[in-house]
Every structure is written in structure tokens, then in C-alpha cells.
Short mmCIF file of C-alpha atoms in Angstrom, two decimals:
data_model
loop_
_atom_site.label_atom_id
_atom_site.label_comp_id
_atom_site.label_asym_id
_atom_site.label_seq_id
_atom_site.Cartn_x
_atom_site.Cartn_y
_atom_site.Cartn_z
CA UNK A 21 -33.10 25.46 21.54
CA UNK A 22 -29.96 27.01 20.16
CA UNK A 23 -26.41 26.43 21.23
CA UNK A 24 -25.20 29.23 23.48
CA UNK A 25 -21.85 28.48 25.13
CA UNK A 26 -19.44 25.90 26.54
CA UNK A 27 -17.91 26.07 30.02
CA UNK A 28 -14.98 23.95 31.03
CA UNK A 29 -13.69 21.33 30.92
CA UNK A 30 -13.43 21.42 34.69
CA UNK A 31 -12.51 18.19 36.44
CA UNK A 32 -13.13 16.51 33.13
CA UNK A 33 -16.69 17.78 32.71
CA UNK A 34 -18.07 20.30 30.24
CA UNK A 35 -21.23 22.38 30.63
CA UNK A 36 -22.96 23.00 27.30
CA UNK A 37 -25.64 25.69 27.46
CA UNK A 38 -28.56 25.95 25.08
CA UNK A 39 -31.09 28.76 25.03
CA UNK A 40 -34.62 29.27 23.72
CA UNK A 41 -34.39 31.83 20.89
CA UNK A 42 -37.83 33.20 21.78
CA UNK A 43 -37.98 33.57 25.55
CA UNK A 44 -34.29 33.27 26.47
CA UNK A 45 -34.81 30.29 28.80
CA UNK A 46 -31.49 28.52 29.16
CA UNK A 47 -30.62 24.91 29.91
CA UNK A 48 -27.15 23.57 30.64
CA UNK A 49 -26.25 19.98 29.98
CA UNK A 50 -23.34 18.59 31.93
CA UNK A 51 -21.26 15.90 30.29
CA UNK A 52 -19.62 13.18 32.28
CA UNK A 53 -15.81 13.22 32.14
CA UNK A 54 -15.65 10.08 30.03
CA UNK A 55 -17.84 11.57 27.28
CA UNK A 56 -15.90 14.81 27.38
CA UNK A 57 -12.60 13.06 26.98
CA UNK A 58 -13.90 10.93 24.15
CA UNK A 59 -15.08 14.00 22.22
CA UNK A 60 -11.85 15.88 22.99
CA UNK A 61 -9.81 12.91 21.84
CA UNK A 62 -11.39 13.27 18.39
CA UNK A 63 -10.07 16.81 18.17
CA UNK A 64 -13.48 18.34 17.53
CA UNK A 65 -14.72 21.41 19.36
CA UNK A 66 -18.12 21.40 21.01
CA UNK A 67 -20.10 24.37 19.77
CA UNK A 68 -18.21 24.53 16.48
CA UNK A 69 -15.16 26.45 15.36
CA UNK A 70 -14.81 30.01 14.20
CA UNK A 71 -11.14 29.56 13.40
CA UNK A 72 -9.27 26.47 12.21
CA UNK A 73 -7.45 24.44 14.88
CA UNK A 74 -3.86 25.40 15.64
CA UNK A 75 -1.12 22.90 14.74
CA UNK A 76 -0.95 19.87 17.07
CA UNK A 77 -3.86 21.24 19.07
CA UNK A 78 -4.85 17.95 20.69
CA UNK A 79 -1.28 16.84 21.38
CA UNK A 80 -0.31 20.21 22.85
CA UNK A 81 -3.32 20.48 25.12
CA UNK A 82 -3.64 16.85 26.18
CA UNK A 83 -0.17 15.30 26.32
CA UNK A 84 1.01 14.77 29.87
CA UNK A 85 4.66 15.27 30.94
CA UNK A 86 5.63 17.66 28.16
CA UNK A 87 9.23 18.68 27.55
CA UNK A 88 10.05 22.29 28.33
CA UNK A 89 11.28 24.06 25.23
CA UNK A 90 10.32 21.25 22.83
CA UNK A 91 8.69 23.82 20.57
CA UNK A 92 10.15 27.18 19.71
CA UNK A 93 8.67 30.07 17.83
CA UNK A 94 10.34 32.94 16.10
CA UNK A 95 9.75 36.14 18.07
CA UNK A 96 7.06 38.35 16.60
CA UNK A 97 8.54 41.76 15.88
CA UNK A 98 7.00 44.90 17.27
CA UNK A 99 5.04 43.31 20.12
CA UNK A 100 6.08 43.44 23.78
CA UNK A 101 4.64 41.16 26.46
CA UNK A 102 4.15 42.79 29.85
CA UNK A 103 5.26 40.80 32.90
CA UNK A 104 1.74 39.88 34.01
CA UNK A 105 0.87 38.57 30.54
CA UNK A 106 4.12 36.59 30.42
CA UNK A 107 3.37 35.08 33.84
CA UNK A 108 -0.07 34.05 32.66
CA UNK A 109 1.38 32.47 29.55
CA UNK A 110 3.69 30.37 31.75
CA UNK A 111 0.62 28.75 33.32
CA UNK A 112 -0.10 26.97 30.03
CA UNK A 113 1.43 23.53 29.27
CA UNK A 114 4.93 23.84 27.74
CA UNK A 115 3.85 22.78 24.26
CA UNK A 116 0.91 25.19 24.26
CA UNK A 117 2.94 28.31 25.12
CA UNK A 118 4.76 28.97 21.83
CA UNK A 119 1.55 28.58 19.85
CA UNK A 120 -0.37 30.87 22.18
CA UNK A 121 2.46 33.43 22.06
CA UNK A 122 2.49 33.38 18.28
CA UNK A 123 -1.29 33.60 17.94
CA UNK A 124 -1.76 36.35 20.53
CA UNK A 125 1.16 38.39 19.19
CA UNK A 126 -0.30 38.14 15.70
CA UNK A 127 -3.72 39.12 17.05
CA UNK A 128 -2.19 42.19 18.75
CA UNK A 129 -0.22 43.24 15.68
CA UNK A 130 -3.23 42.90 13.37
CA UNK A 131 -5.06 45.33 15.63
CA UNK A 132 -2.24 47.83 15.78
CA UNK A 133 -1.38 47.04 19.41
CA UNK A 134 2.25 47.00 20.49
CA UNK A 135 1.79 45.52 23.97
CA UNK A 136 0.29 42.22 25.09
CA UNK A 137 -1.48 42.59 28.43
CA UNK A 138 -3.70 40.19 30.43
CA UNK A 139 -6.69 42.23 29.20
CA UNK A 140 -5.70 41.63 25.59
CA UNK A 141 -5.32 37.93 26.37
CA UNK A 142 -8.87 37.92 27.76
CA UNK A 143 -10.08 39.66 24.62
CA UNK A 144 -8.31 37.08 22.44
CA UNK A 145 -9.65 34.21 24.50
CA UNK A 146 -13.22 35.51 24.28
CA UNK A 147 -12.91 35.65 20.49
CA UNK A 148 -10.84 32.59 19.72
CA UNK A 149 -10.53 30.49 22.85
CA UNK A 150 -7.23 28.85 23.82
CA UNK B 19 -44.73 10.97 19.19
CA UNK B 20 -41.13 11.07 20.43
CA UNK B 21 -38.48 12.36 18.06
CA UNK B 22 -36.32 9.84 16.33
CA UNK B 23 -32.66 10.41 15.65
CA UNK B 24 -33.39 11.28 12.02
CA UNK B 25 -35.84 13.99 13.09
CA UNK B 26 -33.11 15.99 14.78
CA UNK B 27 -31.62 18.45 12.35
CA UNK B 28 -27.98 19.38 12.87
CA UNK B 29 -25.93 18.81 15.98
CA UNK B 30 -26.64 21.86 18.09
CA UNK B 31 -24.15 24.04 16.29
CA UNK B 32 -21.01 21.99 16.74
CA UNK B 33 -20.99 20.94 13.09
CA UNK B 34 -18.88 17.92 13.92
CA UNK B 35 -19.03 16.54 10.40
CA UNK B 36 -17.64 19.75 8.92
CA UNK B 37 -14.89 19.78 11.53
CA UNK B 38 -13.89 16.23 10.68
CA UNK B 39 -14.00 17.03 6.94
CA UNK B 40 -11.81 20.05 7.58
CA UNK B 41 -9.26 17.82 9.35
CA UNK B 42 -9.26 15.46 6.40
CA UNK B 43 -8.92 18.36 3.97
CA UNK B 44 -5.85 19.67 5.78
CA UNK B 45 -4.35 16.19 5.86
CA UNK B 46 -4.94 15.72 2.12
CA UNK B 47 -3.41 19.11 1.33
CA UNK B 48 -0.32 18.33 3.41
CA UNK B 49 0.13 14.83 2.01
CA UNK B 50 -0.35 16.04 -1.57
CA UNK B 51 3.26 17.25 -1.37
CA UNK B 52 4.53 13.81 -0.37
CA UNK B 53 5.02 11.59 -3.40
CA UNK B 54 5.13 8.24 -1.63
CA UNK B 55 4.04 7.07 1.80
CA UNK B 56 5.23 3.70 3.04
CA UNK B 57 4.56 2.01 6.37
CA UNK B 58 7.07 -0.33 7.98
CA UNK B 59 5.20 -2.93 9.99
CA UNK B 60 5.65 -6.37 11.48
CA UNK B 61 2.93 -7.32 13.90
CA UNK B 62 5.66 -8.42 16.31
CA UNK B 63 8.05 -6.40 18.41
CA UNK B 64 11.81 -6.80 18.45
CA UNK B 65 12.30 -7.64 14.79
CA UNK B 66 14.21 -4.46 14.00
CA UNK B 67 11.59 -2.36 12.22
CA UNK B 68 12.86 0.96 13.51
CA UNK B 69 16.53 0.27 12.74
CA UNK B 70 15.52 -0.87 9.28
CA UNK B 71 13.39 2.25 8.77
CA UNK B 72 16.23 4.55 9.86
CA UNK B 73 18.72 2.83 7.56
CA UNK B 74 16.39 2.81 4.55
CA UNK B 75 15.72 6.52 5.13
CA UNK B 76 19.47 7.22 5.25
CA UNK B 77 20.30 5.24 2.10
CA UNK B 78 17.51 6.85 0.09
CA UNK B 79 18.43 10.32 1.38
CA UNK B 80 22.07 9.67 0.42
CA UNK B 81 20.81 8.80 -3.05
CA UNK B 82 19.22 12.24 -3.28
CA UNK B 83 15.67 11.46 -2.23
CA UNK B 84 13.89 13.90 0.09
CA UNK B 85 12.87 11.68 2.98
CA UNK B 86 10.74 12.12 6.07
CA UNK B 87 10.23 9.66 8.91
CA UNK B 88 7.19 9.66 11.15
CA UNK B 89 7.63 7.64 14.31
CA UNK B 90 4.16 6.14 14.50
CA UNK B 91 5.25 4.12 17.53
CA UNK B 92 3.91 6.76 19.89
CA UNK B 93 4.42 4.71 23.05
CA UNK B 94 7.86 3.37 22.28
CA UNK B 95 9.44 6.05 20.12
CA UNK B 96 12.98 5.35 18.93
CA UNK B 97 13.41 7.19 15.63
CA UNK B 98 14.72 10.37 17.26
CA UNK B 99 17.51 8.38 18.89
CA UNK B 100 18.24 6.26 15.81
CA UNK B 101 18.54 9.32 13.60
CA UNK B 102 20.43 11.43 16.13
CA UNK B 103 17.86 14.19 16.64
CA UNK B 104 17.02 13.70 20.33
CA UNK B 105 16.63 16.99 22.15
CA UNK B 106 16.20 19.04 18.99
CA UNK B 107 13.65 21.80 19.29
CA UNK B 108 10.80 21.81 16.83
CA UNK B 109 10.37 25.18 15.19
CA UNK B 110 6.90 26.58 14.91
CA UNK B 111 5.96 28.82 12.01
CA UNK B 112 2.76 29.76 10.21
CA UNK B 113 3.41 26.69 8.01
CA UNK B 114 3.09 24.41 11.03
CA UNK B 115 5.49 22.46 13.21
CA UNK B 116 8.81 21.86 11.46
CA UNK B 117 10.11 18.31 11.98
CA UNK B 118 13.57 17.81 13.43
CA UNK B 119 16.36 17.51 10.88
CA UNK B 120 18.47 14.37 10.91
CA UNK B 121 21.42 13.21 8.80
CA UNK B 122 21.24 14.14 5.10
CA UNK B 123 18.24 16.39 5.80
CA UNK B 124 15.91 13.55 6.86
CA UNK B 125 12.87 15.14 8.53
CA UNK B 126 11.88 13.36 11.72
CA UNK B 127 8.84 13.63 13.95
CA UNK B 128 8.50 11.56 17.09
CA UNK B 129 6.78 11.81 20.46
CA UNK B 130 10.26 11.42 21.94
CA UNK B 131 10.84 15.05 20.97
CA UNK B 132 7.84 16.18 23.01
CA UNK B 133 8.12 14.17 26.21
CA UNK B 134 9.80 15.58 29.30
CA UNK B 135 12.32 12.87 30.12
CA UNK B 136 13.66 9.52 28.97
CA UNK B 137 11.41 7.52 31.24
CA UNK B 138 8.27 9.57 30.65
CA UNK B 139 5.59 7.28 29.24
CA UNK B 140 3.05 8.54 26.74
CA UNK B 141 0.07 9.55 28.85
CA UNK B 142 -2.77 11.96 28.26
CA UNK B 143 -4.26 14.46 30.67
CA UNK B 144 -7.37 13.01 32.26
CA UNK B 145 -9.22 13.21 35.57
CA UNK B 146 -7.62 9.87 36.35
CA UNK B 147 -5.15 7.86 34.31
CA UNK B 148 -7.46 4.85 34.61
CA UNK B 149 -10.01 6.86 32.64
CA UNK B 150 -7.39 7.78 30.07
CA UNK B 151 -6.95 4.20 28.96
CA UNK B 152 -10.55 4.01 27.80
CA UNK B 153 -10.06 6.54 25.01
CA UNK B 154 -6.34 6.17 24.57
CA UNK B 155 -6.64 4.59 21.12
CA UNK B 156 -8.76 7.49 19.86
CA UNK B 157 -6.27 9.95 21.30
CA UNK B 158 -3.39 8.22 19.58
CA UNK B 159 -5.20 8.13 16.24
CA UNK B 160 -5.83 11.87 16.58
CA UNK B 161 -2.20 12.50 17.52
CA UNK B 162 -1.08 10.59 14.42
CA UNK B 163 -3.42 12.62 12.27
CA UNK B 164 -2.00 15.83 13.75
CA UNK B 165 1.59 14.70 13.18
CA UNK B 166 0.74 14.05 9.55
CA UNK B 167 -1.41 17.10 8.90
CA UNK B 168 0.17 19.79 11.09
CA UNK B 169 3.85 19.15 10.49
CA UNK B 170 5.57 21.24 7.84
CA UNK B 171 6.88 18.20 5.99
CA UNK B 172 7.34 20.25 2.84
CA UNK B 173 7.95 18.49 -0.46
CA UNK B 174 9.03 14.90 0.13
CA UNK B 175 9.76 12.03 -2.20
CA UNK B 176 9.10 9.53 0.55
CA UNK B 177 7.56 9.50 4.00
CA UNK B 178 8.37 6.37 5.96
CA UNK B 179 6.04 5.53 8.83
CA UNK B 180 7.61 3.39 11.52
CA UNK B 181 4.79 1.44 13.13
CA UNK B 182 4.60 0.03 16.63
CA UNK B 183 4.48 -3.71 17.26
CA UNK B 184 1.03 -5.17 16.78
CA UNK B 185 -1.36 -5.17 13.91
CA UNK B 186 -3.95 -2.43 14.62
CA UNK B 187 -1.91 0.69 13.81
CA UNK B 188 -1.68 -0.14 10.11
CA UNK B 189 -5.48 -0.10 9.53
CA UNK B 190 -5.63 3.17 11.50
CA UNK B 191 -3.08 4.73 9.17
CA UNK B 192 -4.69 3.23 6.10
CA UNK B 193 -7.91 4.92 7.17
CA UNK B 194 -6.14 8.26 7.53
CA UNK B 195 -4.13 8.46 4.35
CA UNK B 196 -3.57 6.85 1.01
CA UNK B 197 -0.60 4.60 1.71
CA UNK B 198 1.51 3.57 -1.26
CA UNK B 199 2.37 0.37 0.47
CA UNK B 200 3.76 -1.40 3.50
CA UNK B 201 6.95 -3.31 4.13
CA UNK B 202 6.50 -6.31 6.41
CA UNK B 203 9.51 -7.05 8.61
CA UNK B 204 10.11 -10.41 10.24
CA UNK B 205 12.88 -12.51 11.70
CA UNK B 206 13.36 -16.17 10.80
CA UNK B 207 11.48 -17.69 13.72
CA UNK B 208 8.22 -19.59 13.86
CA UNK B 209 6.73 -17.26 16.48
CA UNK B 210 7.48 -14.20 14.36
CA UNK B 211 6.09 -15.98 11.32
CA UNK B 212 2.83 -16.75 13.09
CA UNK B 213 2.31 -13.15 14.23
CA UNK B 214 3.42 -11.66 10.93
CA UNK B 215 1.01 -13.94 9.09
CA UNK B 216 -1.87 -12.49 11.07
CA UNK B 217 -0.86 -8.89 10.43
CA UNK B 218 -0.49 -9.65 6.71
CA UNK B 219 -4.06 -10.92 6.63
CA UNK B 220 -5.31 -7.86 8.53
CA UNK B 221 -3.48 -5.52 6.15
CA UNK B 222 -5.07 -7.27 3.18
CA UNK B 223 -8.50 -6.99 4.78
CA UNK B 224 -8.02 -3.22 4.87
CA UNK B 225 -6.78 -3.02 1.30
CA UNK B 226 -3.20 -2.06 2.14
CA UNK B 227 -0.77 -2.78 -0.68
CA UNK B 228 1.92 -5.05 0.77
CA UNK B 229 5.18 -4.41 -1.03
CA UNK B 230 6.89 -7.47 0.35
CA UNK B 231 8.61 -9.16 3.23
CA UNK B 232 11.99 -8.26 4.71
CA UNK B 233 13.80 -10.92 6.69
CA UNK B 234 15.85 -9.19 9.35
CA UNK B 235 18.54 -10.88 11.50
CA UNK B 236 18.97 -13.45 8.75
CA UNK B 237 22.13 -14.92 10.17
CA UNK B 238 24.85 -13.51 12.40
CA UNK B 239 27.89 -11.80 10.96
CA UNK B 240 31.06 -12.31 13.00
CA UNK B 241 32.93 -9.01 12.83
CA UNK B 242 36.19 -10.76 13.76
CA UNK B 243 36.37 -13.36 10.98
CA UNK B 244 33.58 -12.21 8.67
CA UNK B 245 31.74 -15.53 8.58
CA UNK B 246 27.98 -15.64 8.53
CA UNK B 247 26.48 -18.05 11.06
CA UNK B 248 22.92 -19.08 11.77
CA UNK B 249 21.11 -16.96 14.34
CA UNK B 250 17.57 -18.41 14.20
CA UNK B 251 16.51 -21.78 12.81
CA UNK B 252 13.74 -20.57 10.51
CA UNK B 253 13.83 -18.96 7.10
CA UNK B 254 12.03 -16.02 5.57
CA UNK B 255 11.61 -17.61 2.17
CA UNK B 256 9.00 -20.14 3.28
CA UNK B 257 7.20 -17.45 5.29
CA UNK B 258 7.16 -15.16 2.24
CA UNK B 259 5.84 -18.03 0.15
CA UNK B 260 3.16 -18.86 2.72
CA UNK B 261 2.12 -15.21 2.89
CA UNK B 262 2.12 -14.80 -0.87
CA UNK B 263 4.60 -11.93 -0.61
CA UNK B 264 7.87 -11.38 -2.43
CA UNK B 265 10.95 -11.61 -0.22
CA UNK B 266 12.55 -8.21 -0.76
CA UNK B 267 15.67 -8.72 1.26
CA UNK B 268 17.56 -10.70 3.89
CA UNK B 269 19.55 -8.56 6.31
CA UNK B 270 22.16 -10.34 8.43
CA UNK B 271 22.72 -9.21 12.01
CA UNK B 272 25.91 -7.27 12.57
CA UNK B 273 26.62 -6.15 16.17
CA UNK B 274 27.76 -2.80 14.80
CA UNK B 275 24.14 -2.11 13.79
CA UNK B 276 23.28 -1.79 17.49
CA UNK B 277 26.41 0.27 18.16
CA UNK B 278 25.49 2.74 15.40
CA UNK B 279 21.84 2.81 16.48
CA UNK B 280 22.82 3.79 20.02
CA UNK B 281 24.80 6.73 18.62
CA UNK B 282 22.20 7.94 16.13
CA UNK B 283 24.42 7.15 13.16
CA UNK B 284 22.92 5.12 10.31
CA UNK B 285 24.87 1.87 10.02
CA UNK B 286 24.23 1.61 6.29
CA UNK B 287 26.21 4.80 5.70
CA UNK B 288 29.05 3.98 8.10
CA UNK B 289 29.49 0.36 6.99
CA UNK B 290 28.18 0.49 3.46
CA UNK B 291 30.51 -2.25 2.23
CA UNK B 292 29.72 -4.79 4.97
CA UNK B 293 27.37 -7.69 4.06
CA UNK B 294 24.55 -6.12 6.09
CA UNK B 295 25.25 -2.70 4.58
CA UNK B 296 25.09 -4.16 1.08
CA UNK B 297 21.91 -6.07 1.92
CA UNK B 298 20.32 -2.86 3.19
CA UNK B 299 21.38 -1.03 0.05
CA UNK B 300 19.93 -3.80 -2.13
CA UNK B 301 16.68 -3.57 -0.17
CA UNK B 302 16.57 0.21 -0.63
CA UNK B 303 17.13 -0.26 -4.37
CA UNK B 304 14.30 -2.80 -4.47
CA UNK B 305 12.00 -0.40 -2.62
CA UNK B 306 13.02 2.38 -4.98
CA UNK B 307 12.11 0.18 -7.96
CA UNK B 308 8.78 -0.82 -6.45
CA UNK B 309 7.82 2.77 -5.75
CA UNK B 310 9.19 4.59 -8.77
CA UNK B 311 10.20 2.22 -11.50
CA UNK B 312 7.87 -0.72 -11.92
CA UNK B 313 4.89 1.25 -13.18
CA UNK B 314 4.28 2.27 -9.60
CA UNK B 315 3.30 5.87 -10.31
CA UNK B 316 -0.36 5.81 -9.37
#
């Protein structure tokens, strides 16, 4: 069986899917919330990493009661965020927003895009995950 | 025949070992630019570790050293307040998260800068907070590693790590990075001596180089008449002797220390000529000698 994908965490649980490389048969293992949290607390990513972790990844994604505006990022030139993309960004925890903004803006610029849209965010998420 | 653990090749693609090695690599690269890393510990709360750390940082920075302070007391952070950086925003750049900048360019990182309000405790997102306590220690060790590895500390002569009360944080740090030593802070009381003795033994077990003992609140300085009276009945000298550590300094208690601490202004700079100010300066000089003069370059 080969690793295929990770879903979640949702309510603390992660679904890790493995597939048979020959016939395509897939099996999903569900973790219990305690195991999931333990693995997450180590800062490792189930399924491996394609890109290095962003700064303070665990703190930003796991710290409760975060201060608004604790982190600031210099605006990326030449990239405009449309309203719907901005609204979606606001759904992230306060400490995660500046990092996501910086990473997605950089991703857009590297691809010659001048506008960040929800579709571009989906594209980024599919490639990098955030 | 069922498969044994050793028969299973790999970990399903997660490559956990490589991820952990990558973390360690980033930490090593970041800390390679920090000449000396010193923990300030005690084993017991309320002995004045944080105030001492802030004042040592200020004296050494005033002497031209490039100093950083990591508030390793994640649950009871005070360094941001003591060094007057509360509320500062942390700038994010491709280099990482830039620590707050305190007096004399001291770089400060503390959970206080990330939490939403004064009374917000350090908690982690979890299905229930009762669950969170089970893996809290792991989470805190990871947070410490991130503060060390992901902050743009830059080139530093000294990084001071202000530890929380209790013994376990020092071994955690010693496992993360190559500490150049630890200062052990105590007050002249039997209770403090008992607890400090235990943390000294634990530090030795983990191979941490103990630079020496600092006796804080060694007498009470009357700001009205300038006399030094006894505050606690014990003495640091016998504790140092019993622990086999050199006594690096005795810092008398001056009420203005608390006044300055509340305002984020290092006492040792504002009252440099007072007995406590001079004692702090002598301690900083001793630390400087231990780290840079006495064949300490390792």
C-alpha cells in the first residue's frame, strides 16, 4: 500500500488514505484525536513535506487566543487581493494570516499573476497546503 | 508469519525522521550565528530569575554586546514587560519572525507578544482542553524549538534563555541546542536551597555546564538611609558550597528593582551606582569572563 492523501484534522481526527499501487483499492485509517494531536505537537506532517515548514508553523496554527496584529508582514508589491480572497484569509487564525498572505502573494507573483482570488488560493492549497 | 516492526520499511511516506532532522538542521543553522547561549534557571519560582535576566541583558548590551532574550517561560511570560516591548508587532520577512526590539537593541521573543490579552493563559487548540494537557509538554517543546529556529535572531554575542520555575525545562533545552552554560538563581532560604539543589543535580545528569550560583535578594537595601538589612535568614555561600558551584554574585533587594520592572526599564541602567546596580554589574562582568575570557571559547 502506498500513501495517498490526508484529510482533516476534523474534530481532532485525521483520515490517512493508502492505496494499492496495482489495483487502486484504497483504505483510509482514522486516527483518534489524541494521536493526531500528539503527532501535530511534534510539528511533523503526516504524508511528508514537499516544502519546508513556514516559520512558527505549530505555534501559529495551534496557539489558542492569539493576539490580532501580533505579526505583520511587508506588503508584497504588484499583487492585489480581491475581496472574496481577503474574506477567506480572515477566517484563518490571526497569527496564520500574515504568513499565508506572504506565501500566497509570492506564489502568485512567481507565476506572473497580479490578482489573488479564491481559486488561486485553492490552487496554492492543493500544491502546498496551509 | 506476522510482520515485525523491523520488517516494515519506511513510514508510509511521511518520512518523519527526515522531517525531524530538517528541524534540527534549521535550528543548528540559526544558532550558528549566536556565539553564546546561556540559560537562567532556578528550579523554584519567585527568586527573581526574569528580573535578573533582563538586567544582565541590559548591562551586557550597554557594554556593546549584541544580546537576545528568549522567554522560555511560555506559561508565565514576563520578559516583554520587563524589557518594555509589550504590544510590539513582530515583523515577518523571508528571514523569519523578527524578535521585538527592546532597550539598547536587545532582541526579545516571548509568548506574551502573541497572546490576545493580559489574562489569556497559554492554551493550545484541541477538541477539548482536557485533552490538550496530555500533550502540552510536547507542544511547548516544539514551540520552544520554533522560537529558536524560526526567529530572525541575526548575529548575536549572547542569547539568554529565561526558564520557567521547575527543573524539567532545562533538560528540554539542553536536548535542543548546545548550551554554553546555565546560571542558577536562588534566594537565601532553606526551601529555595532544597529545590535548587535538586535542579542542580538534574542539570548535571543532562550534562549542562553550570556556570555558578547567583544569590538574589541577599539582604534588603533601605532606600531612605542606605543600610543593608537581612531579608532571609539563610546564605547563598553554604548552598553554593553544598552544590559544588561557585557563588557568582549576591544581589541585594532594592524596592526600585520592582518599580523599574513594572515600567520595562532595566534597573541596572537607571540605578547603576546603587549597591544592587553595582552587584548586577559585577555579576555581568563575571559572566562575561566565564563566557569569553577564561578559555571559554569552545
